[in-house]
Structures are given as C-alpha cells and as structure tokens.
Tab-separated table of C-alpha atoms in Angstrom:
chain	number	residue	atom	x	y	z
A	137	UNK	CA	-39.722	-32.975	27.066
A	138	UNK	CA	-42.877	-33.087	24.901
A	139	UNK	CA	-45.159	-35.956	23.939
A	140	UNK	CA	-48.297	-36.928	22.053
A	141	UNK	CA	-50.362	-40.110	22.166
A	142	UNK	CA	-50.651	-40.759	18.430
A	143	UNK	CA	-52.967	-43.763	18.815
A	144	UNK	CA	-54.330	-45.851	21.658
A	145	UNK	CA	-56.604	-48.880	21.608
A	146	UNK	CA	-57.006	-52.336	20.130
A	147	UNK	CA	-56.738	-50.956	16.576
A	148	UNK	CA	-53.318	-49.425	17.140
A	149	UNK	CA	-50.945	-47.883	19.685
A	150	UNK	CA	-48.113	-45.389	19.400
A	151	UNK	CA	-46.678	-42.539	21.482
A	152	UNK	CA	-44.295	-39.808	20.306
A	153	UNK	CA	-41.752	-38.318	22.744
A	154	UNK	CA	-39.204	-35.599	21.983
A	155	UNK	CA	-36.595	-33.411	23.625
A	156	UNK	CA	-34.553	-30.614	22.079
A	157	UNK	CA	-32.030	-33.255	21.000
A	158	UNK	CA	-33.913	-36.472	20.269
A	159	UNK	CA	-37.291	-37.944	19.311
A	160	UNK	CA	-38.661	-41.468	19.747
A	161	UNK	CA	-41.766	-43.495	19.093
A	162	UNK	CA	-42.963	-46.059	21.591
A	163	UNK	CA	-44.544	-48.702	19.349
A	164	UNK	CA	-45.936	-48.196	15.857
A	165	UNK	CA	-49.186	-50.131	15.833
A	166	UNK	CA	-50.766	-48.430	12.825
A	167	UNK	CA	-49.875	-48.900	9.163
A	168	UNK	CA	-46.827	-46.933	8.038
A	169	UNK	CA	-49.074	-44.563	6.079
A	170	UNK	CA	-51.283	-43.894	9.117
A	171	UNK	CA	-48.208	-43.405	11.316
A	172	UNK	CA	-46.933	-40.786	8.882
A	173	UNK	CA	-50.336	-39.059	8.897
A	174	UNK	CA	-50.564	-39.015	12.683
A	175	UNK	CA	-47.108	-37.478	12.963
A	176	UNK	CA	-48.021	-34.900	10.332
A	177	UNK	CA	-51.096	-34.039	12.411
A	178	UNK	CA	-48.813	-32.865	15.245
A	179	UNK	CA	-46.371	-31.121	12.928
A	180	UNK	CA	-43.713	-33.843	12.963
A	181	UNK	CA	-42.462	-36.528	10.587
A	182	UNK	CA	-40.576	-39.811	10.673
A	183	UNK	CA	-37.500	-37.843	9.634
A	184	UNK	CA	-37.519	-36.422	13.192
A	185	UNK	CA	-37.533	-39.882	14.807
A	186	UNK	CA	-34.278	-41.315	16.205
A	187	UNK	CA	-35.698	-44.732	17.137
A	188	UNK	CA	-38.751	-46.873	17.853
A	189	UNK	CA	-39.025	-48.504	21.274
A	190	UNK	CA	-41.102	-51.698	21.250
A	191	UNK	CA	-43.175	-52.775	24.254
A	192	UNK	CA	-44.270	-56.202	22.982
A	193	UNK	CA	-45.038	-58.093	19.792
A	194	UNK	CA	-48.847	-57.845	19.536
A	195	UNK	CA	-49.951	-56.509	16.161
A	196	UNK	CA	-51.634	-53.394	17.559
A	197	UNK	CA	-48.174	-52.305	18.736
A	198	UNK	CA	-45.910	-53.330	15.837
A	199	UNK	CA	-48.012	-53.181	12.656
A	200	UNK	CA	-46.029	-50.373	11.023
A	201	UNK	CA	-42.582	-51.093	12.432
A	202	UNK	CA	-41.148	-53.150	9.572
A	203	UNK	CA	-42.105	-50.720	6.810
A	204	UNK	CA	-41.020	-47.676	8.832
A	205	UNK	CA	-37.686	-49.294	9.691
A	206	UNK	CA	-36.916	-50.047	6.059
A	207	UNK	CA	-38.268	-46.770	4.660
A	208	UNK	CA	-36.521	-44.435	7.115
A	209	UNK	CA	-33.556	-46.580	8.289
A	210	UNK	CA	-34.684	-45.918	11.851
A	211	UNK	CA	-33.234	-48.008	14.739
A	212	UNK	CA	-35.616	-50.404	16.512
A	213	UNK	CA	-35.182	-51.186	20.228
A	214	UNK	CA	-36.672	-54.266	21.916
A	215	UNK	CA	-35.627	-56.931	24.401
A	216	UNK	CA	-34.326	-60.296	23.212
A	217	UNK	CA	-37.525	-62.315	23.668
A	218	UNK	CA	-39.596	-59.656	21.926
A	219	UNK	CA	-37.181	-59.632	18.982
A	220	UNK	CA	-37.566	-63.411	18.699
A	221	UNK	CA	-41.370	-63.118	18.902
A	222	UNK	CA	-41.394	-60.425	16.191
A	223	UNK	CA	-39.511	-62.620	13.706
A	224	UNK	CA	-41.833	-63.254	10.781
A	225	UNK	CA	-44.204	-60.472	11.863
A	226	UNK	CA	-42.305	-57.348	10.786
A	227	UNK	CA	-40.367	-58.566	7.769
A	228	UNK	CA	-36.644	-58.140	7.301
A	229	UNK	CA	-34.976	-55.473	9.446
A	230	UNK	CA	-31.227	-55.003	8.831
A	231	UNK	CA	-28.995	-56.055	11.725
A	232	UNK	CA	-27.512	-52.570	12.005
A	233	UNK	CA	-31.000	-51.273	12.899
A	234	UNK	CA	-31.674	-53.939	15.540
A	235	UNK	CA	-30.853	-52.887	19.092
A	236	UNK	CA	-31.454	-54.670	22.390
A	237	UNK	CA	-33.111	-52.745	25.207
A	238	UNK	CA	-33.134	-55.212	28.069
A	239	UNK	CA	-35.761	-55.466	30.776
A	240	UNK	CA	-35.295	-53.338	33.914
A	241	UNK	CA	-32.425	-51.301	32.445
A	242	UNK	CA	-31.713	-47.693	31.516
A	243	UNK	CA	-30.522	-46.107	28.282
A	244	UNK	CA	-29.462	-42.480	27.857
A	245	UNK	CA	-29.742	-40.270	24.790
A	246	UNK	CA	-28.294	-36.871	25.565
A	247	UNK	CA	-30.351	-35.360	28.383
A	248	UNK	CA	-33.044	-38.058	28.055
A	249	UNK	CA	-32.913	-41.174	30.251
A	250	UNK	CA	-35.244	-44.056	29.413
A	251	UNK	CA	-35.999	-46.793	31.930
A	252	UNK	CA	-37.683	-50.090	31.018
A	253	UNK	CA	-39.797	-52.149	33.401
A	254	UNK	CA	-41.779	-55.380	33.240
A	255	UNK	CA	-45.562	-55.569	32.970
A	256	UNK	CA	-47.916	-58.556	33.129
A	257	UNK	CA	-49.401	-59.365	29.719
A	258	UNK	CA	-49.797	-62.425	27.486
A	259	UNK	CA	-46.758	-61.629	25.341
A	260	UNK	CA	-43.210	-62.989	25.204
A	261	UNK	CA	-41.563	-60.430	27.521
A	262	UNK	CA	-43.688	-57.270	27.692
A	263	UNK	CA	-42.259	-54.064	29.120
A	264	UNK	CA	-43.023	-50.365	29.218
A	265	UNK	CA	-40.989	-47.239	29.771
A	266	UNK	CA	-40.403	-44.226	31.999
A	267	UNK	CA	-38.773	-41.132	30.470
A	268	UNK	CA	-36.693	-38.731	32.549
A	269	UNK	CA	-35.332	-35.375	31.453
A	270	UNK	CA	-33.864	-33.069	34.088
A	271	UNK	CA	-36.474	-33.053	36.857
A	272	UNK	CA	-39.410	-34.124	34.650
A	273	UNK	CA	-40.838	-37.637	34.418
A	274	UNK	CA	-43.244	-39.295	31.960
A	275	UNK	CA	-44.550	-42.817	32.635
A	276	UNK	CA	-46.156	-45.119	30.066
A	277	UNK	CA	-48.030	-48.212	31.247
A	278	UNK	CA	-50.704	-50.122	29.340
A	279	UNK	CA	-51.248	-53.769	28.384
A	280	UNK	CA	-50.943	-55.196	31.866
A	281	UNK	CA	-53.372	-57.363	33.792
A	282	UNK	CA	-52.544	-55.665	37.089
A	283	UNK	CA	-50.252	-52.968	38.468
A	284	UNK	CA	-47.784	-54.488	40.919
A	285	UNK	CA	-45.928	-52.681	43.682
A	286	UNK	CA	-42.764	-52.942	41.568
A	287	UNK	CA	-44.491	-51.235	38.632
A	288	UNK	CA	-45.816	-48.543	40.961
A	289	UNK	CA	-42.290	-47.946	42.210
A	290	UNK	CA	-41.099	-47.254	38.679
A	291	UNK	CA	-43.888	-44.819	37.787
A	292	UNK	CA	-44.396	-43.164	41.189
A	293	UNK	CA	-44.599	-39.382	41.179
A	294	UNK	CA	-44.503	-38.838	37.412
A	295	UNK	CA	-45.451	-35.465	35.988
A	296	UNK	CA	-47.499	-37.189	33.270
A	297	UNK	CA	-48.923	-40.687	32.862
A	298	UNK	CA	-50.226	-42.602	29.881
A	299	UNK	CA	-52.164	-45.133	31.927
A	300	UNK	CA	-54.337	-48.025	30.834
A	301	UNK	CA	-58.033	-47.855	31.699
A	302	UNK	CA	-59.218	-50.625	29.401
A	303	UNK	CA	-62.680	-51.746	30.442
A	304	UNK	CA	-65.586	-51.483	32.808
A	305	UNK	CA	-65.935	-54.899	34.449
A	306	UNK	CA	-69.744	-54.873	34.318
A	307	UNK	CA	-69.824	-53.923	30.637
A	308	UNK	CA	-67.289	-56.623	29.823
A	309	UNK	CA	-69.146	-59.324	31.748
A	310	UNK	CA	-72.471	-58.450	30.093
A	311	UNK	CA	-70.996	-57.851	26.638
A	312	UNK	CA	-70.856	-59.889	23.443
A	313	UNK	CA	-67.328	-61.290	23.794
A	314	UNK	CA	-67.022	-65.085	24.190
A	315	UNK	CA	-66.161	-66.211	27.698
A	316	UNK	CA	-62.634	-67.229	26.673
A	317	UNK	CA	-61.878	-63.637	25.609
A	318	UNK	CA	-63.513	-62.177	28.725
A	319	UNK	CA	-61.445	-64.497	30.906
A	320	UNK	CA	-58.253	-63.449	29.127
A	321	UNK	CA	-58.999	-59.709	29.535
A	322	UNK	CA	-59.859	-60.132	33.226
A	323	UNK	CA	-56.808	-62.279	33.958
A	324	UNK	CA	-53.471	-61.209	35.431
A	325	UNK	CA	-52.029	-61.165	31.890
A	326	UNK	CA	-54.920	-59.240	30.335
A	327	UNK	CA	-55.870	-55.577	30.726
A	328	UNK	CA	-56.470	-53.243	33.659
A	329	UNK	CA	-60.062	-52.193	34.376
A	330	UNK	CA	-61.213	-48.654	35.123
A	331	UNK	CA	-61.549	-49.515	38.793
A	332	UNK	CA	-58.115	-51.115	39.161
A	333	UNK	CA	-56.482	-48.335	37.161
A	334	UNK	CA	-58.081	-45.743	39.419
A	335	UNK	CA	-56.845	-47.443	42.585
A	336	UNK	CA	-53.323	-47.783	41.172
A	337	UNK	CA	-53.263	-44.138	40.078
A	338	UNK	CA	-54.370	-42.986	43.508
A	339	UNK	CA	-51.222	-44.651	44.893
A	340	UNK	CA	-48.717	-43.153	42.437
A	341	UNK	CA	-49.945	-39.596	41.799
A	342	UNK	CA	-47.962	-37.038	43.783
A	343	UNK	CA	-49.359	-33.812	45.198
A	344	UNK	CA	-48.301	-31.734	42.204
A	345	UNK	CA	-49.534	-30.695	38.762
A	346	UNK	CA	-50.056	-33.970	36.901
A	347	UNK	CA	-51.460	-35.013	33.523
A	348	UNK	CA	-53.122	-38.438	33.216
A	349	UNK	CA	-53.990	-39.774	29.768
A	350	UNK	CA	-56.486	-42.627	30.062
A	351	UNK	CA	-55.443	-45.049	27.360
A	352	UNK	CA	-56.183	-48.334	25.593
A	353	UNK	CA	-59.932	-47.916	26.231
A	354	UNK	CA	-62.032	-50.747	24.805
A	355	UNK	CA	-64.557	-49.618	22.194
A	356	UNK	CA	-66.916	-52.432	23.197
A	357	UNK	CA	-66.482	-52.554	26.959
A	358	UNK	CA	-65.846	-48.983	28.036
A	359	UNK	CA	-66.812	-45.354	27.499
A	360	UNK	CA	-64.624	-42.286	27.884
A	361	UNK	CA	-67.024	-40.624	30.316
A	362	UNK	CA	-67.266	-43.782	32.398
A	363	UNK	CA	-63.475	-44.187	32.589
A	364	UNK	CA	-62.999	-40.541	33.552
A	365	UNK	CA	-65.727	-40.762	36.206
A	366	UNK	CA	-64.282	-43.950	37.737
A	367	UNK	CA	-60.793	-42.490	37.958
A	368	UNK	CA	-61.934	-39.056	39.128
A	369	UNK	CA	-64.156	-40.435	41.894
A	370	UNK	CA	-61.446	-42.741	43.208
A	371	UNK	CA	-58.807	-40.009	43.179
A	372	UNK	CA	-61.124	-37.601	44.974
A	373	UNK	CA	-61.989	-40.258	47.571
A	374	UNK	CA	-58.253	-40.392	48.273
A	375	UNK	CA	-58.053	-36.616	48.605
A	376	UNK	CA	-56.691	-36.034	45.095
A	377	UNK	CA	-59.007	-33.609	43.326
A	378	UNK	CA	-59.069	-34.000	39.550
A	379	UNK	CA	-59.288	-30.655	37.829
A	380	UNK	CA	-57.466	-28.941	40.690
A	381	UNK	CA	-53.961	-30.221	40.019
A	382	UNK	CA	-54.632	-33.608	38.399
A	383	UNK	CA	-55.948	-33.315	34.841
A	384	UNK	CA	-57.521	-36.257	32.987
A	385	UNK	CA	-57.370	-36.628	29.212
A	386	UNK	CA	-58.858	-39.043	26.680
A	387	UNK	CA	-56.986	-40.939	23.981
A	388	UNK	CA	-58.121	-42.884	20.921
A	389	UNK	CA	-56.786	-44.522	17.770
A	390	UNK	CA	-58.138	-41.939	15.342
A	391	UNK	CA	-56.816	-38.578	16.518
A	392	UNK	CA	-53.490	-37.827	18.222
A	393	UNK	CA	-53.501	-35.854	21.449
A	394	UNK	CA	-52.054	-32.359	21.452
A	395	UNK	CA	-48.256	-32.242	21.601
A	396	UNK	CA	-47.642	-30.968	25.136
A	397	UNK	CA	-44.714	-30.233	27.396
A	398	UNK	CA	-44.242	-32.424	30.455
C-alpha cells in the first residue's frame, strides 16, 4: 500500500492511496485542474483512480469532486447525510456514480479493506477512514474538535498516520480571527490543536516503525516547526522517541508529499 498527501489545509485537502490492484482519493478539495497537477507531480493521473471517498461536505474537501466525477466517470463514495449536504455544491453527478459508504462500516476492494469512523466536526455527518492491506494499516484523521477513545480505538497501532495538528492555542487566541471563529475552532466540533494532537498520538502510536504526517496546519495560527516540536516533545515525554522509530513529516496545500509505501 502506498500513499501521498496531495494537499492539506484550509485551501484544500486530498490524499491518494493505492495498492497493486486499486487506487482511491480521499476528498478532492482543490480545483479539478489542480488535482490533476498534484497527481501528475507524483507520477499518477485520474485515470488510475477507482473512486473518491468523501469525508464531509466542506468546500476544502469537495471543491473538485463534481468536475472530476463528470470528466472521468469516477465513482464517489459518501454517507447519506453527506450526500444530502453536497446537493447543490458539486453539480450533477449521475446516479450510477453515487455510492453510499455508511458510518462505522467496512468496504473491501481486492486486498484493500477500508473502514469508516465518525469524527466530531461542524458538518452533516463527518467521518474519516482507516486502510488495511495485509498486515499494514494507514489511518487518516483530521477535521475533528477532539479525539475520542472510540476514534483512538479505530486508529490504534497504525503504521502511518495523517493526523490533524491544526493550531497552536496561544497563536489562535492572540491572532486576528474574530472571536466567533476562534470559538468555533476551539470547540468540540472544530479542529485539534498541536497539544491535543500530540497527547492523542502518544496514546495510539505503537512501539514500531511509524510515519506521522502532521496535517491541516493553519497558515495563520500555526507553524510547521512549532507543530513538530509540540508533537515530538510530548511523544518523547511518553517514552516514544521521534526520529528513532517515529518519523514526523509536514504537509501543505501546495506540494504533495512523496509517494511512499506503508
């Protein structure tokens, strides 16, 4: 199983996952043209993609879905409430390309098993995914105000994580956002801070070689070095040494991460 974070942040989100048999996108939050460019940057194209899995209906996760669906006839997977929320946002998608992927269920595509799980965000019915192939596990979790014990149970012990580390609380509180936006980000249906992400990661990382991609970083209320330091210090305080067997990586909306094997 291989993957690349094509884009991550408030300007757009998308992750590419492939096996020898199948390839999927999780979200397509850039324009169709930018999605095509990002795939080209990792040596892939939409012609490789067997489906797009939707996490929720916010524009930074679905911006390119309608055009890509119509241009490439690619199947789109989302739960019922998310489909209803996307009506009018993605244009017409033929019924034969609309598939339901219900919350807290599993779907299999050859050797690849995909598990959906609920997160806490201000969307209709937001969910993220865990990918299993053979004995390898990739967990994706962003756009959640907190990481519950149930979420931790789903992602526990993954070989790679794409994990939200959205903001530094101090930077957010002192920043230029209006209080209503700050309150939303800090709420249980907002975004996870560096500190909370670090604590959650310390509880789900197993004692084995692990990749952690810090994702959905705020351009206004965070810095890559600050996020990495917060997570690294917390992991090391828990006896998990980053750089020894846990490796931290940055993500952004402009450049895809290297296509790597889980």
